PDB file of N, CA and C in Angstrom:
ATOM      1  N   MET A   1     179.576  98.407 112.845  1.00 53.00           N
ATOM      2  CA  MET A   1     178.969  97.372 113.640  1.00 53.00           C
ATOM      3  C   MET A   1     177.688  96.908 112.942  1.00 53.00           C
ATOM      4  N   ASN A   2     177.535  95.648 112.893  1.00 56.00           N
ATOM      5  CA  ASN A   2     176.271  95.156 112.334  1.00 56.00           C
ATOM      6  C   ASN A   2     175.286  94.927 113.480  1.00 56.00           C
ATOM      7  N   ARG A   3     174.088  94.567 113.093  1.00 55.00           N
ATOM      8  CA  ARG A   3     173.011  94.450 114.078  1.00 55.00           C
ATOM      9  C   ARG A   3     173.285  93.332 115.088  1.00 55.00           C
ATOM     10  N   ARG A   4     173.865  92.266 114.629  1.00 56.00           N
ATOM     11  CA  ARG A   4     174.130  91.139 115.530  1.00 56.00           C
ATOM     12  C   ARG A   4     175.131  91.519 116.614  1.00 56.00           C
ATOM     13  N   GLU A   5     176.183  92.258 116.226  1.00 55.00           N
ATOM     14  CA  GLU A   5     177.169  92.702 117.211  1.00 55.00           C
ATOM     15  C   GLU A   5     176.542  93.681 118.202  1.00 55.00           C
ATOM     16  N   LEU A   6     175.652  94.510 117.702  1.00 51.00           N
ATOM     17  CA  LEU A   6     174.989  95.468 118.567  1.00 51.00           C
ATOM     18  C   LEU A   6     174.114  94.764 119.605  1.00 51.00           C
ATOM     19  N   LEU A   7     173.437  93.687 119.192  1.00 50.00           N
ATOM     20  CA  LEU A   7     172.584  92.955 120.119  1.00 50.00           C
ATOM     21  C   LEU A   7     173.380  92.179 121.154  1.00 50.00           C
ATOM     22  N   THR A   8     174.555  91.703 120.780  1.00 54.00           N
ATOM     23  CA  THR A   8     175.350  90.916 121.716  1.00 54.00           C
ATOM     24  C   THR A   8     176.238  91.772 122.610  1.00 54.00           C
ATOM     25  N   MET A   9     176.274  93.075 122.353  1.00 62.00           N
ATOM     26  CA  MET A   9     177.102  93.960 123.162  1.00 62.00           C
ATOM     27  C   MET A   9     176.544  93.983 124.584  1.00 62.00           C
ATOM     28  N   SER A  10     177.428  93.920 125.541  1.00 70.00           N
ATOM     29  CA  SER A  10     176.972  93.904 126.926  1.00 70.00           C
ATOM     30  C   SER A  10     176.583  95.301 127.381  1.00 70.00           C
ATOM     31  N   VAL A  11     175.629  95.351 128.269  1.00 75.00           N
ATOM     32  CA  VAL A  11     175.155  96.607 128.848  1.00 75.00           C
ATOM     33  C   VAL A  11     175.357  96.513 130.349  1.00 75.00           C
ATOM     34  N   PHE A  12     176.003  97.500 130.883  1.00 74.00           N
ATOM     35  CA  PHE A  12     176.260  97.539 132.314  1.00 74.00           C
ATOM     36  C   PHE A  12     175.320  98.533 132.970  1.00 74.00           C
ATOM     37  N   THR A  13     174.813  98.152 134.104  1.00 77.00           N
ATOM     38  CA  THR A  13     173.906  99.033 134.843  1.00 77.00           C
ATOM     39  C   THR A  13     174.613  99.497 136.106  1.00 77.00           C
ATOM     40  N   LEU A  14     174.769 100.804 136.199  1.00 76.00           N
ATOM     41  CA  LEU A  14     175.380 101.426 137.369  1.00 76.00           C
ATOM     42  C   LEU A  14     174.344 102.348 138.009  1.00 76.00           C
ATOM     43  N   ARG A  15     174.566 102.718 139.224  1.00 79.00           N
ATOM     44  CA  ARG A  15     173.638 103.573 139.954  1.00 79.00           C
ATOM     45  C   ARG A  15     174.093 105.033 139.896  1.00 79.00           C
ATOM     46  N   CYS A  16     173.109 105.912 139.765  1.00 83.00           N
ATOM     47  CA  CYS A  16     173.381 107.351 139.780  1.00 83.00           C
ATOM     48  C   CYS A  16     173.858 107.723 141.181  1.00 83.00           C
ATOM     49  N   SER A  17     174.929 108.473 141.259  1.00 80.00           N
ATOM     50  CA  SER A  17     175.472 108.820 142.569  1.00 80.00           C
ATOM     51  C   SER A  17     174.633 109.874 143.277  1.00 80.00           C
ATOM     52  N   SER A  18     173.713 110.508 142.562  1.00 82.00           N
ATOM     53  CA  SER A  18     172.880 111.530 143.179  1.00 82.00           C
ATOM     54  C   SER A  18     171.533 110.977 143.645  1.00 82.00           C
ATOM     55  N   CYS A  19     170.810 110.321 142.718  1.00 89.00           N
ATOM     56  CA  CYS A  19     169.456 109.874 143.071  1.00 89.00           C
ATOM     57  C   CYS A  19     169.333 108.345 143.169  1.00 89.00           C
ATOM     58  N   GLY A  20     170.328 107.610 142.726  1.00 83.00           N
ATOM     59  CA  GLY A  20     170.295 106.162 142.821  1.00 83.00           C
ATOM     60  C   GLY A  20     169.577 105.466 141.679  1.00 83.00           C
ATOM     61  N   ALA A  21     169.165 106.212 140.661  1.00 87.00           N
ATOM     62  CA  ALA A  21     168.489 105.608 139.512  1.00 87.00           C
ATOM     63  C   ALA A  21     169.482 104.780 138.702  1.00 87.00           C
ATOM     64  N   ALA A  22     168.961 103.779 138.005  1.00 84.00           N
ATOM     65  CA  ALA A  22     169.818 102.918 137.185  1.00 84.00           C
ATOM     66  C   ALA A  22     170.255 103.656 135.930  1.00 84.00           C
ATOM     67  N   VAL A  23     171.559 103.571 135.641  1.00 79.00           N
ATOM     68  CA  VAL A  23     172.131 104.169 134.446  1.00 79.00           C
ATOM     69  C   VAL A  23     172.742 103.041 133.633  1.00 79.00           C
ATOM     70  N   GLU A  24     172.217 102.849 132.428  1.00 78.00           N
ATOM     71  CA  GLU A  24     172.734 101.780 131.577  1.00 78.00           C
ATOM     72  C   GLU A  24     173.805 102.332 130.658  1.00 78.00           C
ATOM     73  N   ILE A  25     174.974 101.686 130.707  1.00 75.00           N
ATOM     74  CA  ILE A  25     176.098 102.111 129.884  1.00 75.00           C
ATOM     75  C   ILE A  25     176.506 100.923 129.023  1.00 75.00           C
ATOM     76  N   PRO A  26     176.410 101.072 127.699  1.00 72.00           N
ATOM     77  CA  PRO A  26     176.726  99.939 126.826  1.00 72.00           C
ATOM     78  C   PRO A  26     178.230  99.760 126.602  1.00 72.00           C
ATOM     79  N   GLY A  27     178.586  98.512 126.343  1.00 65.00           N
ATOM     80  CA  GLY A  27     179.902  98.174 125.816  1.00 65.00           C
ATOM     81  C   GLY A  27     181.071  98.320 126.751  1.00 65.00           C
ATOM     82  N   ARG A  28     182.214  98.527 126.111  1.00 61.00           N
ATOM     83  CA  ARG A  28     183.485  98.543 126.834  1.00 61.00           C
ATOM     84  C   ARG A  28     183.578  99.711 127.799  1.00 61.00           C
ATOM     85  N   PHE A  29     182.995 100.830 127.437  1.00 58.00           N
ATOM     86  CA  PHE A  29     183.056 101.991 128.328  1.00 58.00           C
ATOM     87  C   PHE A  29     182.379 101.677 129.663  1.00 58.00           C
ATOM     88  N   GLY A  30     181.249 101.005 129.604  1.00 56.00           N
ATOM     89  CA  GLY A  30     180.561 100.611 130.828  1.00 56.00           C
ATOM     90  C   GLY A  30     181.395  99.658 131.663  1.00 56.00           C
ATOM     91  N   PHE A  31     182.076  98.733 130.996  1.00 51.00           N
ATOM     92  CA  PHE A  31     182.944  97.792 131.714  1.00 51.00           C
ATOM     93  C   PHE A  31     184.079  98.533 132.410  1.00 51.00           C
ATOM     94  N   LYS A  32     184.680  99.495 131.708  1.00 58.00           N
ATOM     95  CA  LYS A  32     185.781 100.261 132.296  1.00 58.00           C
ATOM     96  C   LYS A  32     185.300 101.076 133.500  1.00 58.00           C
ATOM     97  N   LEU A  33     184.126 101.669 133.375  1.00 58.00           N
ATOM     98  CA  LEU A  33     183.595 102.440 134.498  1.00 58.00           C
ATOM     99  C   LEU A  33     183.304 101.549 135.696  1.00 58.00           C
ATOM    100  N   LYS A  34     182.689 100.406 135.418  1.00 55.00           N
ATOM    101  CA  LYS A  34     182.315  99.513 136.509  1.00 55.00           C
ATOM    102  C   LYS A  34     183.550  98.950 137.206  1.00 55.00           C
ATOM    103  N   SER A  35     184.558  98.575 136.422  1.00 54.00           N
ATOM    104  CA  SER A  35     185.747  97.981 137.027  1.00 54.00           C
ATOM    105  C   SER A  35     186.624  99.024 137.712  1.00 54.00           C
ATOM    106  N   SER A  36     186.501 100.289 137.307  1.00 56.00           N
ATOM    107  CA  SER A  36     187.325 101.321 137.949  1.00 56.00           C
ATOM    108  C   SER A  36     186.673 101.836 139.219  1.00 56.00           C
ATOM    109  N   GLY A  37     185.418 101.471 139.425  1.00 55.00           N
ATOM    110  CA  GLY A  37     184.712 101.947 140.620  1.00 55.00           C
ATOM    111  C   GLY A  37     184.425 103.432 140.524  1.00 55.00           C
ATOM    112  N   ALA A  38     183.887 103.849 139.396  1.00 53.00           N
ATOM    113  CA  ALA A  38     183.611 105.268 139.160  1.00 53.00           C
ATOM    114  C   ALA A  38     182.776 105.832 140.300  1.00 53.00           C
ATOM    115  N   GLY A  39     183.274 106.858 140.925  1.00 57.00           N
ATOM    116  CA  GLY A  39     182.596 107.416 142.082  1.00 57.00           C
ATOM    117  C   GLY A  39     181.473 108.366 141.733  1.00 57.00           C
ATOM    118  N   ARG A  40     181.561 109.074 140.630  1.00 68.00           N
ATOM    119  CA  ARG A  40     180.569 110.108 140.306  1.00 68.00           C
ATOM    120  C   ARG A  40     179.950 109.805 138.950  1.00 68.00           C
ATOM    121  N   LEU A  41     178.798 109.207 138.968  1.00 76.00           N
ATOM    122  CA  LEU A  41     178.070 108.886 137.746  1.00 76.00           C
ATOM    123  C   LEU A  41     176.658 109.420 137.910  1.00 76.00           C
ATOM    124  N   LEU A  42     176.216 110.260 136.966  1.00 80.00           N
ATOM    125  CA  LEU A  42     174.901 110.875 137.070  1.00 80.00           C
ATOM    126  C   LEU A  42     173.991 110.385 135.958  1.00 80.00           C
ATOM    127  N   CYS A  43     172.726 110.226 136.293  1.00 85.00           N
ATOM    128  CA  CYS A  43     171.738 109.880 135.273  1.00 85.00           C
ATOM    129  C   CYS A  43     171.413 111.140 134.468  1.00 85.00           C
ATOM    130  N   GLN A  44     170.679 110.977 133.399  1.00 86.00           N
ATOM    131  CA  GLN A  44     170.376 112.108 132.527  1.00 86.00           C
ATOM    132  C   GLN A  44     169.544 113.168 133.248  1.00 86.00           C
ATOM    133  N   ARG A  45     168.596 112.739 134.046  1.00 91.00           N
ATOM    134  CA  ARG A  45     167.758 113.692 134.774  1.00 91.00           C
ATOM    135  C   ARG A  45     168.599 114.534 135.741  1.00 91.00           C
ATOM    136  N   CYS A  46     169.526 113.905 136.460  1.00 91.00           N
ATOM    137  CA  CYS A  46     170.373 114.638 137.399  1.00 91.00           C
ATOM    138  C   CYS A  46     171.340 115.572 136.657  1.00 91.00           C
ATOM    139  N   ARG A  47     171.866 115.115 135.506  1.00 89.00           N
ATOM    140  CA  ARG A  47     172.743 115.978 134.703  1.00 89.00           C
ATOM    141  C   ARG A  47     171.980 117.197 134.218  1.00 89.00           C
ATOM    142  N   GLN A  48     170.747 116.991 133.739  1.00 93.00           N
ATOM    143  CA  GLN A  48     169.953 118.105 133.246  1.00 93.00           C
ATOM    144  C   GLN A  48     169.603 119.081 134.362  1.00 93.00           C
ATOM    145  N   SER A  49     169.213 118.555 135.506  1.00 93.00           N
ATOM    146  CA  SER A  49     168.856 119.457 136.615  1.00 93.00           C
ATOM    147  C   SER A  49     170.091 120.214 137.105  1.00 93.00           C
ATOM    148  N   SER A  50     171.247 119.558 137.104  1.00 91.00           N
ATOM    149  CA  SER A  50     172.486 120.222 137.498  1.00 91.00           C
ATOM    150  C   SER A  50     172.836 121.333 136.510  1.00 91.00           C
ATOM    151  N   PHE A  51     172.677 121.038 135.213  1.00 93.00           N
ATOM    152  CA  PHE A  51     172.953 122.038 134.189  1.00 93.00           C
ATOM    153  C   PHE A  51     171.999 123.224 134.313  1.00 93.00           C
ATOM    154  N   LEU A  52     170.698 122.934 134.502  1.00 95.00           N
ATOM    155  CA  LEU A  52     169.713 124.007 134.618  1.00 95.00           C
ATOM    156  C   LEU A  52     169.960 124.869 135.852  1.00 95.00           C
ATOM    157  N   LYS A  53     170.354 124.247 136.948  1.00 95.00           N
ATOM    158  CA  LYS A  53     170.655 124.987 138.166  1.00 95.00           C
ATOM    159  C   LYS A  53     171.853 125.910 137.957  1.00 95.00           C
ATOM    160  N   ALA A  54     172.915 125.381 137.337  1.00 95.00           N
ATOM    161  CA  ALA A  54     174.101 126.196 137.076  1.00 95.00           C
ATOM    162  C   ALA A  54     173.777 127.334 136.109  1.00 95.00           C
ATOM    163  N   ARG A  55     172.980 127.049 135.096  1.00 96.00           N
ATOM    164  CA  ARG A  55     172.606 128.080 134.118  1.00 96.00           C
ATOM    165  C   ARG A  55     171.744 129.162 134.774  1.00 96.00           C
ATOM    166  N   ARG A  56     170.818 128.773 135.638  1.00 96.00           N
ATOM    167  CA  ARG A  56     169.970 129.723 136.343  1.00 96.00           C
ATOM    168  C   ARG A  56     170.812 130.635 137.245  1.00 96.00           C
ATOM    169  N   GLU A  57     171.783 130.053 137.932  1.00 96.00           N
ATOM    170  CA  GLU A  57     172.665 130.856 138.787  1.00 96.00           C
ATOM    171  C   GLU A  57     173.498 131.826 137.953  1.00 96.00           C
ATOM    172  N   GLN A  58     173.962 131.354 136.791  1.00 96.00           N
ATOM    173  CA  GLN A  58     174.750 132.212 135.900  1.00 96.00           C
ATOM    174  C   GLN A  58     173.902 133.385 135.396  1.00 96.00           C
ATOM    175  N   LEU A  59     172.658 133.115 135.021  1.00 95.00           N
ATOM    176  CA  LEU A  59     171.772 134.178 134.551  1.00 95.00           C
ATOM    177  C   LEU A  59     171.434 135.150 135.679  1.00 95.00           C
ATOM    178  N   ASP A  60     171.223 134.632 136.887  1.00 95.00           N
ATOM    179  CA  ASP A  60     170.935 135.495 138.028  1.00 95.00           C
ATOM    180  C   ASP A  60     172.102 136.443 138.302  1.00 95.00           C
ATOM    181  N   GLN A  61     173.324 135.934 138.197  1.00 95.00           N
ATOM    182  CA  GLN A  61     174.503 136.770 138.408  1.00 95.00           C
ATOM    183  C   GLN A  61     174.615 137.833 137.320  1.00 95.00           C
ATOM    184  N   ALA A  62     174.317 137.454 136.079  1.00 94.00           N
ATOM    185  CA  ALA A  62     174.382 138.416 134.974  1.00 94.00           C
ATOM    186  C   ALA A  62     173.331 139.505 135.148  1.00 94.00           C
ATOM    187  N   ILE A  63     172.130 139.127 135.580  1.00 93.00           N
ATOM    188  CA  ILE A  63     171.071 140.108 135.799  1.00 93.00           C
ATOM    189  C   ILE A  63     171.445 141.043 136.939  1.00 93.00           C
ATOM    190  N   GLU A  64     171.989 140.499 138.007  1.00 92.00           N
ATOM    191  CA  GLU A  64     172.407 141.322 139.149  1.00 92.00           C
ATOM    192  C   GLU A  64     173.497 142.306 138.736  1.00 92.00           C
ATOM    193  N   ALA A  65     174.452 141.857 137.927  1.00 91.00           N
ATOM    194  CA  ALA A  65     175.509 142.751 137.444  1.00 91.00           C
ATOM    195  C   ALA A  65     174.920 143.856 136.566  1.00 91.00           C
ATOM    196  N   GLU A  66     173.944 143.524 135.746  1.00 89.00           N
ATOM    197  CA  GLU A  66     173.300 144.522 134.889  1.00 89.00           C
ATOM    198  C   GLU A  66     172.541 145.545 135.732  1.00 89.00           C
ATOM    199  N   ILE A  67     171.868 145.087 136.775  1.00 87.00           N
ATOM    200  CA  ILE A  67     171.149 146.005 137.658  1.00 87.00           C
ATOM    201  C   ILE A  67     172.131 146.944 138.354  1.00 87.00           C
ATOM    202  N   GLN A  68     173.253 146.402 138.819  1.00 85.00           N
ATOM    203  CA  GLN A  68     174.259 147.240 139.468  1.00 85.00           C
ATOM    204  C   GLN A  68     174.789 148.298 138.502  1.00 85.00           C
ATOM    205  N   ARG A  69     174.994 147.904 137.246  1.00 82.00           N
ATOM    206  CA  ARG A  69     175.512 148.834 136.252  1.00 82.00           C
ATOM    207  C   ARG A  69     174.467 149.907 135.938  1.00 82.00           C
ATOM    208  N   MET A  70     173.207 149.494 135.874  1.00 82.00           N
ATOM    209  CA  MET A  70     172.144 150.431 135.532  1.00 82.00           C
ATOM    210  C   MET A  70     171.888 151.437 136.654  1.00 82.00           C
ATOM    211  N   ARG A  71     172.269 151.128 137.868  1.00 82.00           N
ATOM    212  CA  ARG A  71     172.085 152.065 138.974  1.00 82.00           C
ATOM    213  C   ARG A  71     172.975 153.288 138.814  1.00 82.00           C
ATOM    214  N   TRP A  72     174.078 153.155 138.110  1.00 83.00           N
ATOM    215  CA  TRP A  72     174.999 154.267 137.924  1.00 83.00           C
ATOM    216  C   TRP A  72     174.492 155.259 136.876  1.00 83.00           C
ATOM    217  N   VAL A  73     173.620 154.850 135.988  1.00 83.00           N
ATOM    218  CA  VAL A  73     173.155 155.734 134.918  1.00 83.00           C
ATOM    219  C   VAL A  73     172.396 156.942 135.468  1.00 83.00           C
ATOM    220  N   PRO A  74     171.401 156.773 136.341  1.00 85.00           N
ATOM    221  CA  PRO A  74     170.725 157.966 136.877  1.00 85.00           C
ATOM    222  C   PRO A  74     171.659 158.855 137.696  1.00 85.00           C
ATOM    223  N   ALA A  75     172.550 158.258 138.456  1.00 86.00           N
ATOM    224  CA  ALA A  75     173.487 159.047 139.256  1.00 86.00           C
ATOM    225  C   ALA A  75     174.407 159.861 138.349  1.00 86.00           C
ATOM    226  N   ALA A  76     174.874 159.261 137.280  1.00 89.00           N
ATOM    227  CA  ALA A  76     175.735 159.976 136.342  1.00 89.00           C
ATOM    228  C   ALA A  76     174.968 161.104 135.649  1.00 89.00           C
ATOM    229  N   ALA A  77     173.689 160.871 135.346  1.00 91.00           N
ATOM    230  CA  ALA A  77     172.874 161.914 134.719  1.00 91.00           C
ATOM    231  C   ALA A  77     172.682 163.100 135.663  1.00 91.00           C
ATOM    232  N   VAL A  78     172.454 162.844 136.941  1.00 93.00           N
ATOM    233  CA  VAL A  78     172.283 163.919 137.929  1.00 93.00           C
ATOM    234  C   VAL A  78     173.576 164.710 138.062  1.00 93.00           C
ATOM    235  N   VAL A  79     174.700 164.022 138.151  1.00 94.00           N
ATOM    236  CA  VAL A  79     175.999 164.706 138.273  1.00 94.00           C
ATOM    237  C   VAL A  79     176.261 165.552 137.039  1.00 94.00           C
ATOM    238  N   LEU A  80     175.980 165.038 135.873  1.00 95.00           N
ATOM    239  CA  LEU A  80     176.188 165.776 134.635  1.00 95.00           C
ATOM    240  C   LEU A  80     175.281 167.015 134.578  1.00 95.00           C
ATOM    241  N   ALA A  81     174.016 166.863 134.968  1.00 96.00           N
ATOM    242  CA  ALA A  81     173.088 167.992 134.957  1.00 96.00           C
ATOM    243  C   ALA A  81     173.534 169.078 135.942  1.00 96.00           C
ATOM    244  N   LEU A  82     173.962 168.678 137.149  1.00 96.00           N
ATOM    245  CA  LEU A  82     174.438 169.661 138.129  1.00 96.00           C
ATOM    246  C   LEU A  82     175.691 170.376 137.637  1.00 96.00           C
ATOM    247  N   THR A  83     176.594 169.646 137.049  1.00 96.00           N
ATOM    248  CA  THR A  83     177.823 170.251 136.523  1.00 96.00           C
ATOM    249  C   THR A  83     177.494 171.254 135.434  1.00 96.00           C
ATOM    250  N   LEU A  84     176.596 170.881 134.548  1.00 96.00           N
ATOM    251  CA  LEU A  84     176.195 171.785 133.475  1.00 96.00           C
ATOM    252  C   LEU A  84     175.514 173.040 134.027  1.00 96.00           C
ATOM    253  N   ALA A  85     174.617 172.868 134.990  1.00 96.00           N
ATOM    254  CA  ALA A  85     173.915 174.012 135.572  1.00 96.00           C
ATOM    255  C   ALA A  85     174.893 174.950 136.289  1.00 96.00           C
ATOM    256  N   ILE A  86     175.800 174.397 137.076  1.00 96.00           N
ATOM    257  CA  ILE A  86     176.772 175.218 137.810  1.00 96.00           C
ATOM    258  C   ILE A  86     177.680 175.955 136.841  1.00 96.00           C
ATOM    259  N   SER A  87     178.129 175.273 135.808  1.00 95.00           N
ATOM    260  CA  SER A  87     179.031 175.926 134.852  1.00 95.00           C
ATOM    261  C   SER A  87     178.306 177.007 134.055  1.00 95.00           C
ATOM    262  N   LEU A  88     177.015 176.821 133.743  1.00 94.00           N
ATOM    263  CA  LEU A  88     176.263 177.863 133.042  1.00 94.00           C
ATOM    264  C   LEU A  88     176.045 179.082 133.928  1.00 94.00           C
ATOM    265  N   VAL A  89     175.731 178.865 135.208  1.00 94.00           N
ATOM    266  CA  VAL A  89     175.569 179.987 136.140  1.00 94.00           C
ATOM    267  C   VAL A  89     176.883 180.731 136.283  1.00 94.00           C
ATOM    268  N   TRP A  90     177.978 180.012 136.423  1.00 93.00           N
ATOM    269  CA  TRP A  90     179.304 180.637 136.549  1.00 93.00           C
ATOM    270  C   TRP A  90     179.633 181.432 135.298  1.00 93.00           C
ATOM    271  N   TRP A  91     179.355 180.875 134.132  1.00 91.00           N
ATOM    272  CA  TRP A  91     179.641 181.565 132.870  1.00 91.00           C
ATOM    273  C   TRP A  91     178.787 182.836 132.756  1.00 91.00           C
ATOM    274  N   HIS A  92     177.511 182.739 133.146  1.00 90.00           N
ATOM    275  CA  HIS A  92     176.627 183.898 133.084  1.00 90.00           C
ATOM    276  C   HIS A  92     177.115 184.999 134.019  1.00 90.00           C
ATOM    277  N   GLN A  93     177.542 184.650 135.221  1.00 89.00           N
ATOM    278  CA  GLN A  93     178.081 185.627 136.165  1.00 89.00           C
ATOM    279  C   GLN A  93     179.347 186.273 135.616  1.00 89.00           C
ATOM    280  N   ALA A  94     180.187 185.463 134.983  1.00 85.00           N
ATOM    281  CA  ALA A  94     181.426 186.001 134.415  1.00 85.00           C
ATOM    282  C   ALA A  94     181.108 186.972 133.281  1.00 85.00           C
ATOM    283  N   GLN A  95     180.076 186.692 132.513  1.00 85.00           N
ATOM    284  CA  GLN A  95     179.686 187.591 131.431  1.00 85.00           C
ATOM    285  C   GLN A  95     179.157 188.922 131.976  1.00 85.00           C
ATOM    286  N   GLN A  96     178.442 188.893 133.080  1.00 84.00           N
ATOM    287  CA  GLN A  96     177.892 190.125 133.646  1.00 84.00           C
ATOM    288  C   GLN A  96     178.979 190.969 134.313  1.00 84.00           C
ATOM    289  N   ASN A  97     179.961 190.321 134.890  1.00 79.00           N
ATOM    290  CA  ASN A  97     181.019 191.051 135.594  1.00 79.00           C
ATOM    291  C   ASN A  97     182.107 191.564 134.654  1.00 79.00           C
ATOM    292  N   ARG A  98     182.097 191.121 133.446  1.00 74.00           N
ATOM    293  CA  ARG A  98     183.114 191.544 132.483  1.00 74.00           C
ATOM    294  C   ARG A  98     182.836 192.995 132.088  1.00 74.00           C
ATOM    295  N   PRO A  99     183.874 193.824 132.022  1.00 68.00           N
ATOM    296  CA  PRO A  99     183.635 195.201 131.605  1.00 68.00           C
ATOM    297  C   PRO A  99     183.155 195.221 130.152  1.00 68.00           C
ATOM    298  N   GLN A 100     182.162 196.008 129.913  1.00 65.00           N
ATOM    299  CA  GLN A 100     181.598 196.073 128.574  1.00 65.00           C
ATOM    300  C   GLN A 100     182.563 196.798 127.645  1.00 65.00           C
ATOM    301  N   ASP A 101     182.643 196.243 126.478  1.00 61.00           N
ATOM    302  CA  ASP A 101     183.450 196.920 125.464  1.00 61.00           C
ATOM    303  C   ASP A 101     182.650 198.139 125.014  1.00 61.00           C
ATOM    304  N   SER A 102     183.217 199.285 125.246  1.00 57.00           N
ATOM    305  CA  SER A 102     182.506 200.480 124.834  1.00 57.00           C
ATOM    306  C   SER A 102     183.069 200.986 123.525  1.00 57.00           C
ATOM    307  N   LEU A 103     182.225 201.664 122.817  1.00 54.00           N
ATOM    308  CA  LEU A 103     182.660 202.230 121.559  1.00 54.00           C
ATOM    309  C   LEU A 103     183.567 203.424 121.864  1.00 54.00           C
ATOM    310  N   PRO A 104     184.534 203.611 121.015  1.00 59.00           N
ATOM    311  CA  PRO A 104     185.396 204.768 121.269  1.00 59.00           C
ATOM    312  C   PRO A 104     184.576 206.067 121.140  1.00 59.00           C
ATOM    313  N   GLU A 105     184.851 206.939 122.048  1.00 64.00           N
ATOM    314  CA  GLU A 105     184.120 208.196 122.047  1.00 64.00           C
ATOM    315  C   GLU A 105     184.534 209.007 120.852  1.00 64.00           C
ATOM    316  N   ARG A 106     183.553 209.690 120.307  1.00 65.00           N
ATOM    317  CA  ARG A 106     183.862 210.562 119.186  1.00 65.00           C
ATOM    318  C   ARG A 106     184.504 211.839 119.732  1.00 65.00           C
ATOM    319  N   VAL A 107     185.455 212.130 119.044  1.00 62.00           N
ATOM    320  CA  VAL A 107     186.127 213.364 119.439  1.00 62.00           C
ATOM    321  C   VAL A 107     185.347 214.510 118.769  1.00 62.00           C
ATOM    322  N   SER A 108     184.759 215.245 119.574  1.00 62.00           N
ATOM    323  CA  SER A 108     184.002 216.342 119.002  1.00 62.00           C
ATOM    324  C   SER A 108     184.839 217.635 119.149  1.00 62.00           C
ATOM    325  N   SER A 109     184.924 218.244 118.091  1.00 60.00           N
ATOM    326  CA  SER A 109     185.713 219.475 118.130  1.00 60.00           C
ATOM    327  C   SER A 109     184.759 220.668 118.249  1.00 60.00           C
ATOM    328  N   SER A 110     184.952 221.327 119.253  1.00 60.00           N
ATOM    329  CA  SER A 110     184.119 222.504 119.436  1.00 60.00           C
ATOM    330  C   SER A 110     184.968 223.723 119.167  1.00 60.00           C
ATOM    331  N   ARG A 111     184.878 224.184 118.019  1.00 54.00           N
ATOM    332  CA  ARG A 111     185.654 225.350 117.637  1.00 54.00           C
ATOM    333  C   ARG A 111     184.836 226.531 117.545  1.00 54.00           C
TER     334      ARG A 111
END
């Protein structure tokens, strides 16, 4: 496109469906939107705020999921420590109750 064609290109002004601000759409695309009666057209500010809102909600959900996951770490550590302590006490008791291996008695001959 040369500069002259760019200057003569028509610009269509449509209203943002959210805030009512004017949205200028150049050329044939604007004509197609206007003639089709496009129901949902957003200005740049509304698109950006919508994107930021969706991104903020996505991050909030990710943070909440991370917090939920992190809550299991201390609980798992306590369970592991209790299991280890109980098994060590049980093992120690089993060692004490086991009959001691005694050395074979020397046969002493008293002649």
